[in-house]
Coordinates of C-alpha atoms and ligand atoms in Angstrom, one line a residue:
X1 CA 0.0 0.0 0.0
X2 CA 2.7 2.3 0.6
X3 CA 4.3 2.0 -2.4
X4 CA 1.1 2.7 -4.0
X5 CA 0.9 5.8 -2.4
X6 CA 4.3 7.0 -3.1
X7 CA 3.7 6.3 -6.7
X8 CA 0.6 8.3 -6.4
X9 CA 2.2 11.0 -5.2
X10 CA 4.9 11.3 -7.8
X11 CA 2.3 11.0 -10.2
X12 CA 0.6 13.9 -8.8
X13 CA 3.6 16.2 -7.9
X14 CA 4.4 16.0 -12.0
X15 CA 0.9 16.3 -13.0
X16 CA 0.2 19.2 -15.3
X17 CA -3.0 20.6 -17.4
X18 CA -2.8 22.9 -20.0
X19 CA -6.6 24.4 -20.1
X20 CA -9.3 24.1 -17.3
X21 CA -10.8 21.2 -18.9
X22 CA -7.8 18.8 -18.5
X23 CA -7.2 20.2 -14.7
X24 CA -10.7 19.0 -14.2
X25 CA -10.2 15.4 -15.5
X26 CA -7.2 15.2 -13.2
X27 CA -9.1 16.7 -9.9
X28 CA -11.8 13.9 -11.3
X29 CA -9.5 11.2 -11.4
X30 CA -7.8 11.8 -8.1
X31 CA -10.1 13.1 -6.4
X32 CA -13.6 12.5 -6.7
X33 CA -15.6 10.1 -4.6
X34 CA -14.7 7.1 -7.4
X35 CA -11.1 8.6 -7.3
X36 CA -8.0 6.9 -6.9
X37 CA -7.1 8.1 -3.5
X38 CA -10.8 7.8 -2.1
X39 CA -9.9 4.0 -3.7
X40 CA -7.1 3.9 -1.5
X41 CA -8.9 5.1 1.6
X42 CA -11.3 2.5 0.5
X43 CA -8.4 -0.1 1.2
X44 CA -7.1 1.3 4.2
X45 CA -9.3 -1.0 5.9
X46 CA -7.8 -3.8 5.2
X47 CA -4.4 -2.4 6.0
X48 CA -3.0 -3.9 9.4
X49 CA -3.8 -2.5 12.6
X50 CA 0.2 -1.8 13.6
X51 CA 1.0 -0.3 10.2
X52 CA -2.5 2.1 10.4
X53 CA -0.9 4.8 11.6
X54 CA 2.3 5.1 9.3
X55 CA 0.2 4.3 6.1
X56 CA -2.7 6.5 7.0
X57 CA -0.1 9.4 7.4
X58 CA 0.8 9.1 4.0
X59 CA -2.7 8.9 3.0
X60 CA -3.3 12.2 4.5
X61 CA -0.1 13.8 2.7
X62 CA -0.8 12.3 -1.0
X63 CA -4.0 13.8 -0.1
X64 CA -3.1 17.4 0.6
X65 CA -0.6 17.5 -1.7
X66 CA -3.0 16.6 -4.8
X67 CA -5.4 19.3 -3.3
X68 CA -2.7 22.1 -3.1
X69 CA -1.4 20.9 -6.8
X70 CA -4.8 21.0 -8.0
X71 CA -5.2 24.6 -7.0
X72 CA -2.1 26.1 -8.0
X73 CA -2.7 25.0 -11.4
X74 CA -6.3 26.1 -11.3
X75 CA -4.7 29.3 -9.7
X76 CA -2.2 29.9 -12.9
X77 CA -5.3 29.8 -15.3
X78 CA -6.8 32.2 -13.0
X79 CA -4.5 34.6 -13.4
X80 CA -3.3 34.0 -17.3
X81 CA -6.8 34.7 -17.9
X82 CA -7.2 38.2 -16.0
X83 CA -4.3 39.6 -17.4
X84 CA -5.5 38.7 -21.1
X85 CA -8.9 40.1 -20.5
X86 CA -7.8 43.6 -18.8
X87 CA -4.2 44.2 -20.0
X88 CA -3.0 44.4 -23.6
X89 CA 0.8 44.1 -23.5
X90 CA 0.9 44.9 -27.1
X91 CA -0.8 48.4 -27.0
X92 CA 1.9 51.5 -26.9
X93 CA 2.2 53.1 -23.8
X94 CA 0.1 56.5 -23.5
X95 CA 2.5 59.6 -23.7
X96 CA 3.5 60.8 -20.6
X97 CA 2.7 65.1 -20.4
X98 CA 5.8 67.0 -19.5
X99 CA 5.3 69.6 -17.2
X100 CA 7.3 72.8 -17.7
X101 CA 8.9 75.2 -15.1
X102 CA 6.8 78.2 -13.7
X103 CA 8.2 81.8 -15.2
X104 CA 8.7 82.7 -11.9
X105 CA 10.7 79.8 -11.4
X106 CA 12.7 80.0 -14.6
X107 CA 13.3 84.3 -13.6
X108 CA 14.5 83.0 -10.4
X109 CA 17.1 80.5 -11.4
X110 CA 18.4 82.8 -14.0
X111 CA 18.8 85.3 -11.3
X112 CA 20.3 82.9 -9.0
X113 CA 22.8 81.6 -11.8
X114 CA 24.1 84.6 -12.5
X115 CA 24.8 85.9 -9.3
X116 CA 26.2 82.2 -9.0
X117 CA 28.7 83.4 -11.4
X118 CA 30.0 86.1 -9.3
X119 CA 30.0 83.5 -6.5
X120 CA 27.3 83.7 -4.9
X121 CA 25.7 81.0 -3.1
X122 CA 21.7 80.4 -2.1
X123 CA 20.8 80.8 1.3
X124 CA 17.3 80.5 2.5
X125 CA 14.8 81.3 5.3
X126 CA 11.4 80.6 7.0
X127 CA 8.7 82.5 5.6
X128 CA 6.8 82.5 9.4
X129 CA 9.6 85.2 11.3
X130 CA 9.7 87.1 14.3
X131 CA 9.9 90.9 14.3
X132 CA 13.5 90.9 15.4
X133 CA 14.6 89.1 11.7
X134 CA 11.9 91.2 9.1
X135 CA 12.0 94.6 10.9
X136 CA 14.0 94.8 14.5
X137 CA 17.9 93.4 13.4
X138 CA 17.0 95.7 9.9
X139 CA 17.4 99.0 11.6
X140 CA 13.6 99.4 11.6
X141 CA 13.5 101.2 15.1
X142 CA 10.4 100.6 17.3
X143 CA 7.5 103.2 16.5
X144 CA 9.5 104.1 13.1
X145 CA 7.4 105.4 10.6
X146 CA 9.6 103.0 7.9
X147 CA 8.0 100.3 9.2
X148 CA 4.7 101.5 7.5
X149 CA 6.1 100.6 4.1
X150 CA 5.2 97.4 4.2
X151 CA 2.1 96.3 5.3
X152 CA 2.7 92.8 7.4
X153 CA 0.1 90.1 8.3
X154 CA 0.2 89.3 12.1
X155 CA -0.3 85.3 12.8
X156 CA -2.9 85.3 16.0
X157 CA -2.6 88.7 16.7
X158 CA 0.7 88.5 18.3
X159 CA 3.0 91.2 17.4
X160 CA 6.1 89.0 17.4
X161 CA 5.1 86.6 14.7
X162 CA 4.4 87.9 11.5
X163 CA 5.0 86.4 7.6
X164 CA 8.0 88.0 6.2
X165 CA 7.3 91.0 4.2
X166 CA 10.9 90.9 2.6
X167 CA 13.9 88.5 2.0
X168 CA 16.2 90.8 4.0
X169 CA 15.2 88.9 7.1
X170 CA 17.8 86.4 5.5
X171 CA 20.4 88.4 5.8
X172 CA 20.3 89.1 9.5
X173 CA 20.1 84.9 9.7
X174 CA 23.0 84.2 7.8
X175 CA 25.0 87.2 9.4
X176 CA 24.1 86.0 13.2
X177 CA 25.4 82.5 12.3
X178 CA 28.3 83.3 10.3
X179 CA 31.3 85.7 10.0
X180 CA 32.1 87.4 6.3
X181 CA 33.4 86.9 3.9
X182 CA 30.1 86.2 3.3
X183 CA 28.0 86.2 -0.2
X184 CA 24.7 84.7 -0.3
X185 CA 21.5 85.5 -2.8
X186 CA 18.5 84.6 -1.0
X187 CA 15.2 83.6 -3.1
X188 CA 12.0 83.3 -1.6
X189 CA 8.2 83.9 -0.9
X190 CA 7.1 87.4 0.7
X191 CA 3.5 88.7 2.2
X192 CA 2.0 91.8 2.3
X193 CA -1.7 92.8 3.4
X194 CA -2.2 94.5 0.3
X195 CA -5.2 94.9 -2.1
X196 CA -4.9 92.5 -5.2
X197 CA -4.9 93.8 -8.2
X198 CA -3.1 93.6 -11.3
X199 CA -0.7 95.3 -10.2
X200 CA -0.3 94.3 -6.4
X201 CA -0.8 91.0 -4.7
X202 CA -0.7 89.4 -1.1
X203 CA 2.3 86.9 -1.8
X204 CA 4.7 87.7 -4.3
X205 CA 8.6 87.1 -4.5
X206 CA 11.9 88.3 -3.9
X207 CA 15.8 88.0 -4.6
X208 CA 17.5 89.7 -2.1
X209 CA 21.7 89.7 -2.4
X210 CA 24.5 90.1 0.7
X211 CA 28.1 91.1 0.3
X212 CA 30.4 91.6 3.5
X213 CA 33.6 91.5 3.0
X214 CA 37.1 93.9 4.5
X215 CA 37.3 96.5 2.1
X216 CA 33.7 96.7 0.2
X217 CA 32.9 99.6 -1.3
X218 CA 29.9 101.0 -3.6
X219 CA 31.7 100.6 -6.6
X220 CA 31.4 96.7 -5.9
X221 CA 27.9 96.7 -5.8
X222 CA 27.5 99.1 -8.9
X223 CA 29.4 96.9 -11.0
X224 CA 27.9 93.9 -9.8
X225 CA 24.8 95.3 -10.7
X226 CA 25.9 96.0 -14.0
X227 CA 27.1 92.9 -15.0
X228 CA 23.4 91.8 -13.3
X229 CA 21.4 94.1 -15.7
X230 CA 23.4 92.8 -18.9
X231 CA 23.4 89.3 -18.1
X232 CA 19.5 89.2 -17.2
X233 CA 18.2 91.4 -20.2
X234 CA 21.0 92.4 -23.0
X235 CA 24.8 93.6 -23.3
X236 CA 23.6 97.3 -24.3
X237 CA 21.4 97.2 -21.1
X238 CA 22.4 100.7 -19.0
X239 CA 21.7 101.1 -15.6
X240 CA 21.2 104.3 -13.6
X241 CA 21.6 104.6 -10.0
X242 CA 19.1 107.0 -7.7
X243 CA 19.7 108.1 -4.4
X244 CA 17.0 106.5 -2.0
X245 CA 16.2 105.4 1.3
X246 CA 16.2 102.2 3.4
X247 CA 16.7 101.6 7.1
X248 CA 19.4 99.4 6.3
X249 CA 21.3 100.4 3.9
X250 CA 23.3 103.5 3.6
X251 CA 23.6 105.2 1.6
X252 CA 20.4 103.9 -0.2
X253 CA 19.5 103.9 -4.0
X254 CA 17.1 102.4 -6.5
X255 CA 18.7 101.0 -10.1
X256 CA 16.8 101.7 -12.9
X257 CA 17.6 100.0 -16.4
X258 CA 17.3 101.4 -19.9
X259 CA 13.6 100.3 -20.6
X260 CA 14.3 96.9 -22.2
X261 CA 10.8 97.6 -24.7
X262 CA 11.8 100.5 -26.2
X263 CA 15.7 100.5 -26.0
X264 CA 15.4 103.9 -23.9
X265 CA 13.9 106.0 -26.5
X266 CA 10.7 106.1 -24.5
X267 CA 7.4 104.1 -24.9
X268 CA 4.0 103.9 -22.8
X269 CA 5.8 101.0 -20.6
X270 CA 8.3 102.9 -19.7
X271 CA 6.3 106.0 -19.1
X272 CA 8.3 107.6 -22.1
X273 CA 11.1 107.7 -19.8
X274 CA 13.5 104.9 -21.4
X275 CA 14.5 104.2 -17.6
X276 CA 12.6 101.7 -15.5
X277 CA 13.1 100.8 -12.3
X278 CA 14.0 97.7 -11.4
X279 CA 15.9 96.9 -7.2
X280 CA 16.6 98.6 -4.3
X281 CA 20.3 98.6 -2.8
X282 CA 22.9 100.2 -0.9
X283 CA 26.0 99.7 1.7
X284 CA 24.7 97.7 4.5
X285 CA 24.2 100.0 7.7
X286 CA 27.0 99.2 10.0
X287 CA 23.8 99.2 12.7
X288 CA 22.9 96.1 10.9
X289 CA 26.1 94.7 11.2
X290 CA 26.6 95.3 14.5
X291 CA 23.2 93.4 15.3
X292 CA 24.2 90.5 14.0
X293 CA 27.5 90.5 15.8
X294 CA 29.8 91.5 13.0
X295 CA 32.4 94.2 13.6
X296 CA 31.4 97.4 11.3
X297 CA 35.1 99.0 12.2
X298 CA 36.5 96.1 10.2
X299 CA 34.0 94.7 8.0
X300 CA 31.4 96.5 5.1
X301 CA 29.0 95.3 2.7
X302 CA 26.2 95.9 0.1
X303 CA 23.1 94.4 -0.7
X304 CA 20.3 94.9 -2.8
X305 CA 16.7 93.4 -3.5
X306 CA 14.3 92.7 -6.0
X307 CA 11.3 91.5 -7.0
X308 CA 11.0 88.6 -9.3
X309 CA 7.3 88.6 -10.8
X310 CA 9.0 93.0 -11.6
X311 CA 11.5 90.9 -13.8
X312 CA 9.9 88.3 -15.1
X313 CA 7.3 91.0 -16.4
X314 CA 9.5 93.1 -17.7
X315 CA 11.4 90.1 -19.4
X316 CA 8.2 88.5 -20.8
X317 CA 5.7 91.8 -20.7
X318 CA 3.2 90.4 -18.2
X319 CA 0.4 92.8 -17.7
X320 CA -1.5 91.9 -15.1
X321 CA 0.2 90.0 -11.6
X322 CA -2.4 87.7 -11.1
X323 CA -1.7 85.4 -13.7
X324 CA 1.4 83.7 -11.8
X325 CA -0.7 82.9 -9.3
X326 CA -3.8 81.1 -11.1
X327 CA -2.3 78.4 -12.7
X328 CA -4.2 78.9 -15.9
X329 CA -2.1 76.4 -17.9
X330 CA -2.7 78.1 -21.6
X331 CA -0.7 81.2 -19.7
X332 CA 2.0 79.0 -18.6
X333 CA 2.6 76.9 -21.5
X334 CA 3.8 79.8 -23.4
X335 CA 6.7 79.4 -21.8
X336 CA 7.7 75.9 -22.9
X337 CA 10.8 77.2 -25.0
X338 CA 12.3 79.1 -21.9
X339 CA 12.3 76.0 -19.8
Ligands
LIG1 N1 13.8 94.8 1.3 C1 13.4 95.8 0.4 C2 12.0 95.6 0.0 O1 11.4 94.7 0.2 C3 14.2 95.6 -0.9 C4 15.7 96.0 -0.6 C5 16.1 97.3 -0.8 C6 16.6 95.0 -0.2 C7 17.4 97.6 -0.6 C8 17.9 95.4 0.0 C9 18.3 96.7 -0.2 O2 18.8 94.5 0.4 O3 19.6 97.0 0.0 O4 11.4 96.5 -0.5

């Protein structure tokens, strides 16, 4: 009887079926109620009552084992015939859309790359700040009118937590942490409770730039500006330099560029000027330095700021402010050959 079994079993170990037909002939022949193991169980009466136990083992197993082959075969038609009726290997794949980069994005790399060039690296900051990083550290003295230029959102109503209404607050970070030489260019998001309009908006963004070096002077910072302005729009780009006024900077000034539209001969964009302005700069107020635990007697620096959506409109001739912000893709597909 044993050998019988083991022959079995062999059998059934090798069996195979190649449609759901032949796997039921086999699950017929071995396992039915006229099957060849319910045969054998049949006989198992007659096996002696000292070899029951070894033998009816190996009933058990030939048993099982049929039952598990019998469903992994049944299993492997199962799934060969799901994957025919829902999944056409032979169809071409569907094109996959590629997304392109935001203007603002591509205005704000440039800008980062080329102040890169001069060897610049990027520094960034949180957009949630304290007063002592946006206005305090910035020579924006308690009470000071100045701070009315920018009109801040307070979080919950406390005074000391505010969104950043300017990237300077990453200067004072980097400057508290570090000791010059120091050049970082700082992109980010700004906030200011302003109307919107197409001209103003609530969030916009910002580069802002930090020298501090021994020995820095304002003719640095005009001729890095200069080689900014002719790198970012043309080589015949001029710049123009007016005296200004920010708390931390001083002396101040605002750069203007020869109106990229017209080429400076004067158009409605420009406001038949030929100049438009484009940053705000100036020698870092050794007040600033000072608060941030750099020694002004030794040390000196520039900076300057700007706004990216003022670029990237005078680059591209965006009219109206909004349209960075909505995400309307016929708008931002226009500028699949910058990316
Ligand atoms: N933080 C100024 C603003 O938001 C921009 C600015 C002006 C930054 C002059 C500077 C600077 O670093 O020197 O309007």
């Amino acid at each position: 009887m044993l050998d019988k079994i083991n022959a079995l079993l062999q059998e059934v170990e090798q069996m195979k079926a190649a449609n759901a037909e032949e796997l039921e002939a086999l699950r017929i022949k071995y396992l039915s109620k006229k099957g060849e193991i319910a045969a054998l169980m049949n006989d198992f009466r007659n096996v002696a009552a000292d070899q029951k136990r070894e033998v009816g083992k190996h009933l058990n197993q030939l048993k099982e084992t049929t039952q598990n082959r019998i469903n992994e075969l049944k299993a492997s038609f199962e799934n060969v015939q799901t994957i025919n009726d829902d999944i056409d290997l032979t169809r071409t794949a569907y094109p996959i859309e590629l997304g392109t980069r935001h203007p603002l994005s591509l205005v704000k790399k440039e800008i980062c790359d080329i102040f890169g060039r001069l060897g610049f690296s990027i520094a960034e900051g949180p957009e949630i700040e304290d007063d002592w990083h946006v206005f305090s550290s910035l020579n924006f003295a308690e009470d000071h009118p100045a701070r009315d230029m920018q009109d801040t959102f307070f979080i919950q109503h406390n005074p000391d937590v505010l969104l950043r209404t300017h990237t300077s607050s990453v200067q004072t970070r980097v400057m508290e942490k570090q000791q010059p030489p120091i050049r970082i260019i700082c992109p980010g998001r700004v906030y200011r409770n302003e109307a919107i309009s197409y001209r103003a908006h609530c969030f916009f963004h910002q580069v802002e730039a930090l020298y501090v070096d021994k020995n820095v002077s304002f003719a640095d910072l005009k001729q890095a500006l200069l080689f900014f302005a002719k790198e970012m729009f043309s080589p015949e780009t001029k710049i123009r330099l007016r005296p200004s006024y920010f708390p931390f900077t001083e002396p101040s000034a605002e750069m203007d560029i020869s109106c990229n539209i017209c080429g400076g001969k004067g158009c409605p964009f420009c406001k038949g000027t030929g100049w438009v302005e484009i940053l705000g700069c100036g020698m870092v107020d050794p007040n600033v330095l000072e608060n941030c635990g750099i020694d002004s007697k030794v040390y000196s620096g520039y900076a300057l700021g700007m706004g990216i959506e003022r670029i990237t409109n005078l680059k591209y001739q965006v009219k109206d402010l909004r349209m960075f912000s909505e995400n309307d893709i016929r708008f931002l597909r226009q500028f699949e050959s910058a990316n």
